[in-house]
Amino acid sequence: MAVQIPETLLSALLQGEKFLIFTHVRPDGDAIGSAFGMRSFLLDQGKKADVLLPVDPPARYLKLGLDSLREADSNDYDTFIALDCAAFHRIADNGVLTNLADKSRFFSLDHHFTNNVDCAGFNFVDSKASSACEVVSALAFQSNLAFSKQTAEFLLTGMLTDTGGFKFSNTNGDVLRMAAKLLDKGVDFEKLINILFFSKPERQLRFESELISSQIKVACGGKFAYAFIPQELLDKYNFSLKEDEGIIDLLREIDGVVIAMLVHKQEDGFKVSLRSKDPRYPVAPIAADFGGGGHLMAAGATVELPEFSDLEKVFLEKVSAVLNG
């Protein structure tokens, strides 16, 4: 069933005149697309709208033309929107929302079934939507207000990246029909595809090649592939992990692999990303065991363990239990 935005939410949101928009830390294509798509839609309606993005986005998205703020004063706005954020602590707000006394004009629009942003005045979640961009697209079309080609381009961005170019299991007829409506706005599809999927820097390709040749391990009879990204490899190729979107798909592409895992070290532990190719073997429960979340087939968590070898042992047991359960 296509996404349906509650009329009460749509009406309340459009009453605003000055909007500040947020998305999650380490923004990906859906985060960027939904945030800037919402901003563009609101600008199309003559509203004031800004995106608060405390850090630089992944380089590929800069080609879309992003205009954002690093800091903002809540007194300059009357409406606040978080997009693609499953948990309040994951919102990159630089303290703006945290210190907002009255959250009645705080809207959260999302597609993660693990969403728990209960402090928002309006928290709308459609876990059957492919992406936050599909949710924002539904809002835009349901409003019956005109919007620009640029708005459509941003919204199609997140739909493309979160479905892997319409290859993942979250692709269905509703997604493709929504994409067609956005394309009808005049989006240059070939240009967008080239930006999103065929604009990889040479150093990234070399980084990925060495990661594949030196770090991939396969277990559980070939059904589980995983890799740890060592810091020295990042340093060698001057590669930033904010550009890691899609790298886990290198593991998922291996024939016979059902579950893929990518791991890297960060200050508060190990960041674990998980993907599944088979709905019979969801990865969300594994992530949930460590306080993480996401989608049934794509999830992640931060795990506090001393060494990667400790994490490796734990996840071999967890994944084996899922695959053999």
CSV table of C-alpha atoms in Angstrom, one decimal:
chain,number,residue,atom,x,y,z
A,1,MET,CA,0.0,0.0,0.0
A,2,ALA,CA,1.3,3.4,-0.9
A,3,VAL,CA,2.4,5.8,1.9
A,4,GLN,CA,-0.4,7.9,3.2
A,5,ILE,CA,0.4,11.0,5.3
A,6,PRO,CA,-2.2,11.8,8.0
A,7,GLU,CA,-4.0,15.0,7.0
A,8,THR,CA,-3.6,16.4,10.5
A,9,LEU,CA,0.2,16.1,10.2
A,10,LEU,CA,0.2,17.6,6.7
A,11,SER,CA,-2.0,20.5,7.6
A,12,ALA,CA,-0.1,21.2,10.8
A,13,LEU,CA,3.3,21.0,9.1
A,14,LEU,CA,2.3,23.4,6.2
A,15,GLN,CA,1.1,26.0,8.8
A,16,GLY,CA,4.8,26.6,9.5
A,17,GLU,CA,6.7,29.5,7.8
A,18,LYS,CA,10.3,29.1,9.0
A,19,PHE,CA,11.6,25.5,9.0
A,20,LEU,CA,14.8,24.0,10.3
A,21,ILE,CA,15.5,20.4,9.0
A,22,PHE,CA,17.7,17.7,10.6
A,23,THR,CA,18.8,14.2,9.7
A,24,HIS,CA,21.0,11.6,11.3
A,25,VAL,CA,24.7,11.6,12.1
A,26,ARG,CA,26.9,10.2,9.3
A,27,PRO,CA,24.2,11.0,6.6
A,28,ASP,CA,23.7,8.7,3.7
A,29,GLY,CA,21.8,9.1,0.5
A,30,ASP,CA,18.4,8.9,2.0
A,31,ALA,CA,19.3,11.3,4.8
A,32,ILE,CA,20.7,13.8,2.3
A,33,GLY,CA,17.9,13.3,-0.2
A,34,SER,CA,15.0,13.6,2.3
A,35,ALA,CA,16.5,16.6,4.2
A,36,PHE,CA,17.3,18.6,1.1
A,37,GLY,CA,14.2,17.4,-0.8
A,38,MET,CA,12.0,18.6,2.1
A,39,ARG,CA,13.9,21.9,2.1
A,40,SER,CA,13.5,22.3,-1.6
A,41,PHE,CA,9.8,21.5,-1.4
A,42,LEU,CA,9.3,24.1,1.3
A,43,LEU,CA,11.2,26.7,-0.6
A,44,ASP,CA,9.0,26.0,-3.6
A,45,GLN,CA,6.1,27.0,-1.5
A,46,GLY,CA,7.7,30.3,-0.5
A,47,LYS,CA,8.7,29.2,3.0
A,48,LYS,CA,12.0,29.8,4.7
A,49,ALA,CA,13.8,26.5,5.1
A,50,ASP,CA,17.3,25.5,6.2
A,51,VAL,CA,19.1,22.2,6.7
A,52,LEU,CA,21.4,21.8,9.7
A,53,LEU,CA,24.3,19.6,8.7
A,54,PRO,CA,27.0,19.8,11.3
A,55,VAL,CA,29.6,17.9,9.2
A,56,ASP,CA,30.4,17.7,5.5
A,57,PRO,CA,28.3,15.1,3.7
A,58,PRO,CA,29.8,12.3,1.6
A,59,ALA,CA,31.6,13.9,-1.4
A,60,ARG,CA,29.4,12.4,-4.1
A,61,TYR,CA,26.3,14.3,-2.8
A,62,LEU,CA,28.0,17.7,-3.1
A,63,LYS,CA,27.5,17.4,-6.9
A,64,LEU,CA,23.7,17.7,-6.2
A,65,GLY,CA,24.2,21.2,-4.9
A,66,LEU,CA,23.9,21.3,-1.1
A,67,ASP,CA,23.4,24.5,0.9
A,68,SER,CA,23.4,23.8,4.6
A,69,LEU,CA,24.1,25.4,8.0
A,70,ARG,CA,26.6,24.1,10.6
A,71,GLU,CA,24.9,25.9,13.5
A,72,ALA,CA,21.5,27.4,14.0
A,73,ASP,CA,19.4,29.3,16.6
A,74,SER,CA,16.0,27.8,17.3
A,75,ASN,CA,14.6,31.3,17.9
A,76,ASP,CA,14.9,31.9,14.1
A,77,TYR,CA,12.4,29.1,13.3
A,78,ASP,CA,8.9,28.1,14.1
A,79,THR,CA,8.9,24.4,12.9
A,80,PHE,CA,11.5,21.7,13.2
A,81,ILE,CA,11.7,18.5,11.1
A,82,ALA,CA,13.8,15.4,11.6
A,83,LEU,CA,14.0,13.0,8.7
A,84,ASP,CA,15.3,9.4,8.5
A,85,CYS,CA,16.1,9.4,12.2
A,86,ALA,CA,15.1,6.2,14.2
A,87,ALA,CA,16.3,7.5,17.5
A,88,PHE,CA,16.5,11.0,19.1
A,89,HIS,CA,20.1,10.6,20.1
A,90,ARG,CA,21.0,9.9,16.4
A,91,ILE,CA,19.7,13.3,15.2
A,92,ALA,CA,22.6,15.6,14.2
A,93,ASP,CA,21.1,18.7,15.9
A,94,ASN,CA,24.1,20.4,17.5
A,95,GLY,CA,21.9,20.7,20.7
A,96,VAL,CA,19.1,22.6,19.0
A,97,LEU,CA,16.4,20.0,19.5
A,98,THR,CA,17.8,18.8,22.7
A,99,ASN,CA,17.4,22.3,24.2
A,100,LEU,CA,14.0,22.9,22.6
A,101,ALA,CA,11.6,23.3,25.5
A,102,ASP,CA,8.4,23.1,23.4
A,103,LYS,CA,8.5,20.1,21.0
A,104,SER,CA,4.9,20.5,19.8
A,105,ARG,CA,6.2,22.0,16.5
A,106,PHE,CA,8.8,19.2,16.1
A,107,PHE,CA,7.9,16.7,13.3
A,108,SER,CA,9.7,13.4,12.7
A,109,LEU,CA,9.2,11.5,9.4
A,110,ASP,CA,10.8,8.1,9.1
A,111,HIS,CA,10.7,4.6,7.7
A,112,HIS,CA,12.6,2.6,10.4
A,113,PHE,CA,10.4,0.1,12.3
A,114,THR,CA,12.7,0.6,15.3
A,115,ASN,CA,11.8,4.4,15.5
A,116,ASN,CA,11.3,5.7,19.0
A,117,VAL,CA,11.3,9.5,18.6
A,118,ASP,CA,8.4,9.8,20.9
A,119,CYS,CA,9.2,13.3,22.1
A,120,ALA,CA,8.2,14.8,18.7
A,121,GLY,CA,4.8,16.5,18.5
A,122,PHE,CA,4.2,14.5,15.3
A,123,ASN,CA,6.1,11.3,14.7
A,124,PHE,CA,5.1,9.5,11.5
A,125,VAL,CA,6.7,6.2,10.6
A,126,ASP,CA,5.9,4.0,7.6
A,127,SER,CA,8.1,0.9,8.0
A,128,LYS,CA,6.9,-0.4,4.6
A,129,ALA,CA,8.3,2.6,2.8
A,130,SER,CA,11.5,2.1,1.0
A,131,SER,CA,13.1,5.3,2.3
A,132,ALA,CA,12.4,8.5,4.1
A,133,CYS,CA,12.5,10.1,0.6
A,134,GLU,CA,9.5,8.0,-0.3
A,135,VAL,CA,7.7,9.3,2.8
A,136,VAL,CA,8.6,13.0,1.9
A,137,SER,CA,7.6,12.3,-1.7
A,138,ALA,CA,4.2,11.1,-0.6
A,139,LEU,CA,3.8,14.3,1.5
A,140,ALA,CA,4.7,16.5,-1.5
A,141,PHE,CA,2.3,14.8,-3.9
A,142,GLN,CA,-0.5,14.5,-1.3
A,143,SER,CA,-0.3,18.3,-0.6
A,144,ASN,CA,-1.3,18.9,-4.3
A,145,LEU,CA,1.2,21.8,-4.3
A,146,ALA,CA,3.6,22.3,-7.2
A,147,PHE,CA,7.2,21.5,-6.7
A,148,SER,CA,10.4,21.8,-8.8
A,149,LYS,CA,12.6,19.4,-10.7
A,150,GLN,CA,15.3,19.9,-8.1
A,151,THR,CA,13.0,18.8,-5.3
A,152,ALA,CA,12.2,15.6,-7.3
A,153,GLU,CA,15.9,15.0,-7.9
A,154,PHE,CA,16.7,15.1,-4.2
A,155,LEU,CA,13.8,12.8,-3.4
A,156,LEU,CA,14.7,10.3,-6.1
A,157,THR,CA,18.3,10.3,-4.7
A,158,GLY,CA,17.2,8.6,-1.4
A,159,MET,CA,14.9,6.2,-3.1
A,160,LEU,CA,17.7,5.1,-5.4
A,161,THR,CA,20.3,4.7,-2.7
A,162,ASP,CA,18.2,3.0,-0.2
A,163,THR,CA,16.9,0.5,-2.7
A,164,GLY,CA,20.4,0.0,-4.3
A,165,GLY,CA,19.1,1.3,-7.6
A,166,PHE,CA,15.9,-0.6,-7.2
A,167,LYS,CA,17.7,-3.9,-6.6
A,168,PHE,CA,16.9,-4.5,-3.0
A,169,SER,CA,13.9,-6.3,-1.5
A,170,ASN,CA,12.4,-2.9,-0.4
A,171,THR,CA,11.6,-2.3,-4.0
A,172,ASN,CA,7.9,-2.8,-5.0
A,173,GLY,CA,5.3,-1.4,-7.3
A,174,ASP,CA,4.5,1.6,-5.1
A,175,VAL,CA,8.2,2.5,-5.0
A,176,LEU,CA,8.5,2.3,-8.8
A,177,ARG,CA,5.3,4.3,-9.4
A,178,MET,CA,6.5,7.0,-7.0
A,179,ALA,CA,9.9,7.1,-8.8
A,180,ALA,CA,8.1,7.4,-12.2
A,181,LYS,CA,6.1,10.4,-10.9
A,182,LEU,CA,9.3,12.1,-9.7
A,183,LEU,CA,11.0,11.4,-13.1
A,184,ASP,CA,8.0,13.0,-14.8
A,185,LYS,CA,9.1,16.3,-13.1
A,186,GLY,CA,12.0,16.4,-15.5
A,187,VAL,CA,14.8,14.7,-13.5
A,188,ASP,CA,17.9,13.9,-15.6
A,189,PHE,CA,18.0,10.2,-14.6
A,190,GLU,CA,21.3,9.3,-16.3
A,191,LYS,CA,23.0,12.3,-14.7
A,192,LEU,CA,21.7,11.3,-11.3
A,193,ILE,CA,22.7,7.6,-11.7
A,194,ASN,CA,26.2,8.7,-12.7
A,195,ILE,CA,26.5,10.9,-9.6
A,196,LEU,CA,25.2,8.2,-7.2
A,197,PHE,CA,26.7,5.0,-8.6
A,198,PHE,CA,29.5,5.8,-11.1
A,199,SER,CA,31.5,8.6,-9.6
A,200,LYS,CA,33.9,6.7,-7.3
A,201,PRO,CA,37.3,8.3,-6.8
A,202,GLU,CA,40.3,6.2,-7.8
A,203,ARG,CA,41.6,6.0,-4.3
A,204,GLN,CA,38.3,4.6,-3.1
A,205,LEU,CA,38.5,1.9,-5.7
A,206,ARG,CA,42.0,1.0,-4.6
A,207,PHE,CA,40.9,1.0,-1.0
A,208,GLU,CA,38.1,-1.4,-1.8
A,209,SER,CA,40.3,-3.6,-3.8
A,210,GLU,CA,42.8,-4.0,-0.9
A,211,LEU,CA,39.9,-4.5,1.5
A,212,ILE,CA,38.6,-7.3,-0.6
A,213,SER,CA,41.9,-9.0,-1.1
A,214,SER,CA,43.2,-8.7,2.5
A,215,GLN,CA,40.3,-8.5,4.9
A,216,ILE,CA,37.3,-10.6,3.8
A,217,LYS,CA,36.5,-13.7,5.7
A,218,VAL,CA,33.8,-16.3,4.9
A,219,ALA,CA,32.2,-18.6,7.4
A,220,CYS,CA,29.0,-20.6,8.1
A,221,GLY,CA,29.5,-22.7,5.0
A,222,GLY,CA,29.9,-19.7,2.8
A,223,LYS,CA,26.7,-18.0,4.0
A,224,PHE,CA,28.4,-15.3,6.1
A,225,ALA,CA,31.0,-12.9,4.8
A,226,TYR,CA,32.6,-10.2,6.9
A,227,ALA,CA,35.5,-7.8,7.0
A,228,PHE,CA,37.2,-5.5,9.5
A,229,ILE,CA,38.5,-2.2,8.2
A,230,PRO,CA,41.9,-1.5,9.9
A,231,GLN,CA,42.9,2.1,10.5
A,232,GLU,CA,46.1,1.7,8.6
A,233,LEU,CA,44.2,0.9,5.4
A,234,LEU,CA,42.1,4.0,5.8
A,235,ASP,CA,45.3,6.0,6.3
A,236,LYS,CA,47.0,4.4,3.3
A,237,TYR,CA,44.3,5.6,0.9
A,238,ASN,CA,43.2,8.8,2.9
A,239,PHE,CA,39.8,7.3,2.9
A,240,SER,CA,37.0,8.7,5.2
A,241,LEU,CA,34.4,6.3,6.6
A,242,LYS,CA,31.7,8.9,5.9
A,243,GLU,CA,32.2,7.7,2.3
A,244,ASP,CA,31.6,4.0,3.1
A,245,GLU,CA,28.0,3.8,1.8
A,246,GLY,CA,27.8,0.8,-0.4
A,247,ILE,CA,31.0,-0.8,0.6
A,248,ILE,CA,29.2,-3.6,2.5
A,249,ASP,CA,27.5,-4.5,-0.8
A,250,LEU,CA,30.9,-5.8,-2.0
A,251,LEU,CA,30.4,-8.6,0.6
A,252,ARG,CA,26.8,-9.1,-0.2
A,253,GLU,CA,27.6,-9.6,-3.9
A,254,ILE,CA,29.5,-12.8,-3.2
A,255,ASP,CA,27.6,-15.8,-4.5
A,256,GLY,CA,26.2,-17.9,-1.7
A,257,VAL,CA,26.5,-15.2,1.0
A,258,VAL,CA,23.3,-14.6,2.9
A,259,ILE,CA,24.5,-12.3,5.7
A,260,ALA,CA,27.3,-9.7,5.3
A,261,MET,CA,29.0,-7.7,8.0
A,262,LEU,CA,31.4,-4.7,7.9
A,263,VAL,CA,33.2,-3.5,11.0
A,264,HIS,CA,35.4,-0.6,11.9
A,265,LYS,CA,36.8,0.8,15.1
A,266,GLN,CA,35.6,4.1,16.5
A,267,GLU,CA,36.0,5.9,19.8
A,268,ASP,CA,33.0,4.3,21.6
A,269,GLY,CA,33.6,0.8,20.3
A,270,PHE,CA,33.2,-1.1,17.1
A,271,LYS,CA,30.6,0.1,14.5
A,272,VAL,CA,28.9,-3.0,13.0
A,273,SER,CA,26.9,-2.9,9.8
A,274,LEU,CA,24.8,-5.9,8.8
A,275,ARG,CA,22.9,-6.9,5.7
A,276,SER,CA,20.9,-9.9,4.7
A,277,LYS,CA,19.9,-11.2,1.3
A,278,ASP,CA,17.1,-13.5,2.5
A,279,PRO,CA,14.1,-12.4,4.6
A,280,ARG,CA,14.1,-15.7,6.3
A,281,TYR,CA,17.4,-14.6,8.0
A,282,PRO,CA,16.8,-11.0,9.3
A,283,VAL,CA,19.7,-9.1,10.8
A,284,ALA,CA,17.7,-6.6,12.9
A,285,PRO,CA,17.4,-9.0,15.9
A,286,ILE,CA,21.2,-9.3,15.9
A,287,ALA,CA,21.7,-5.6,16.0
A,288,ALA,CA,18.9,-5.2,18.6
A,289,ASP,CA,20.9,-7.5,21.0
A,290,PHE,CA,23.5,-4.7,21.1
A,291,GLY,CA,21.2,-1.8,21.4
A,292,GLY,CA,21.2,-1.1,17.6
A,293,GLY,CA,18.5,-0.9,15.0
A,294,GLY,CA,17.5,-0.3,11.5
A,295,HIS,CA,15.5,-2.5,9.2
A,296,LEU,CA,15.0,-6.3,9.1
A,297,MET,CA,17.4,-6.7,6.3
A,298,ALA,CA,19.8,-3.8,7.0
A,299,ALA,CA,20.8,-2.9,10.5
A,300,GLY,CA,23.7,-1.8,12.6
A,301,ALA,CA,25.0,-1.3,16.1
A,302,THR,CA,27.9,0.0,18.1
A,303,VAL,CA,29.5,-2.8,20.1
A,304,GLU,CA,31.8,-2.2,23.1
A,305,LEU,CA,34.3,-5.0,23.2
A,306,PRO,CA,38.1,-4.8,23.7
A,307,GLU,CA,39.3,-6.4,20.5
A,308,PHE,CA,38.0,-7.3,17.1
A,309,SER,CA,38.7,-10.9,17.8
A,310,ASP,CA,36.2,-10.7,20.7
A,311,LEU,CA,33.6,-9.2,18.4
A,312,GLU,CA,34.4,-11.8,15.7
A,313,LYS,CA,33.7,-14.7,18.1
A,314,VAL,CA,30.4,-13.2,19.3
A,315,PHE,CA,29.0,-12.4,15.9
A,316,LEU,CA,30.0,-15.8,14.5
A,317,GLU,CA,27.9,-17.3,17.2
A,318,LYS,CA,25.0,-14.9,16.6
A,319,VAL,CA,25.0,-15.2,12.8
A,320,SER,CA,25.3,-19.0,13.0
A,321,ALA,CA,22.3,-19.2,15.3
A,322,VAL,CA,20.2,-17.1,12.8
A,323,LEU,CA,21.3,-19.1,9.8
A,324,ASN,CA,20.8,-22.4,11.5
A,325,GLY,CA,17.7,-21.4,13.4
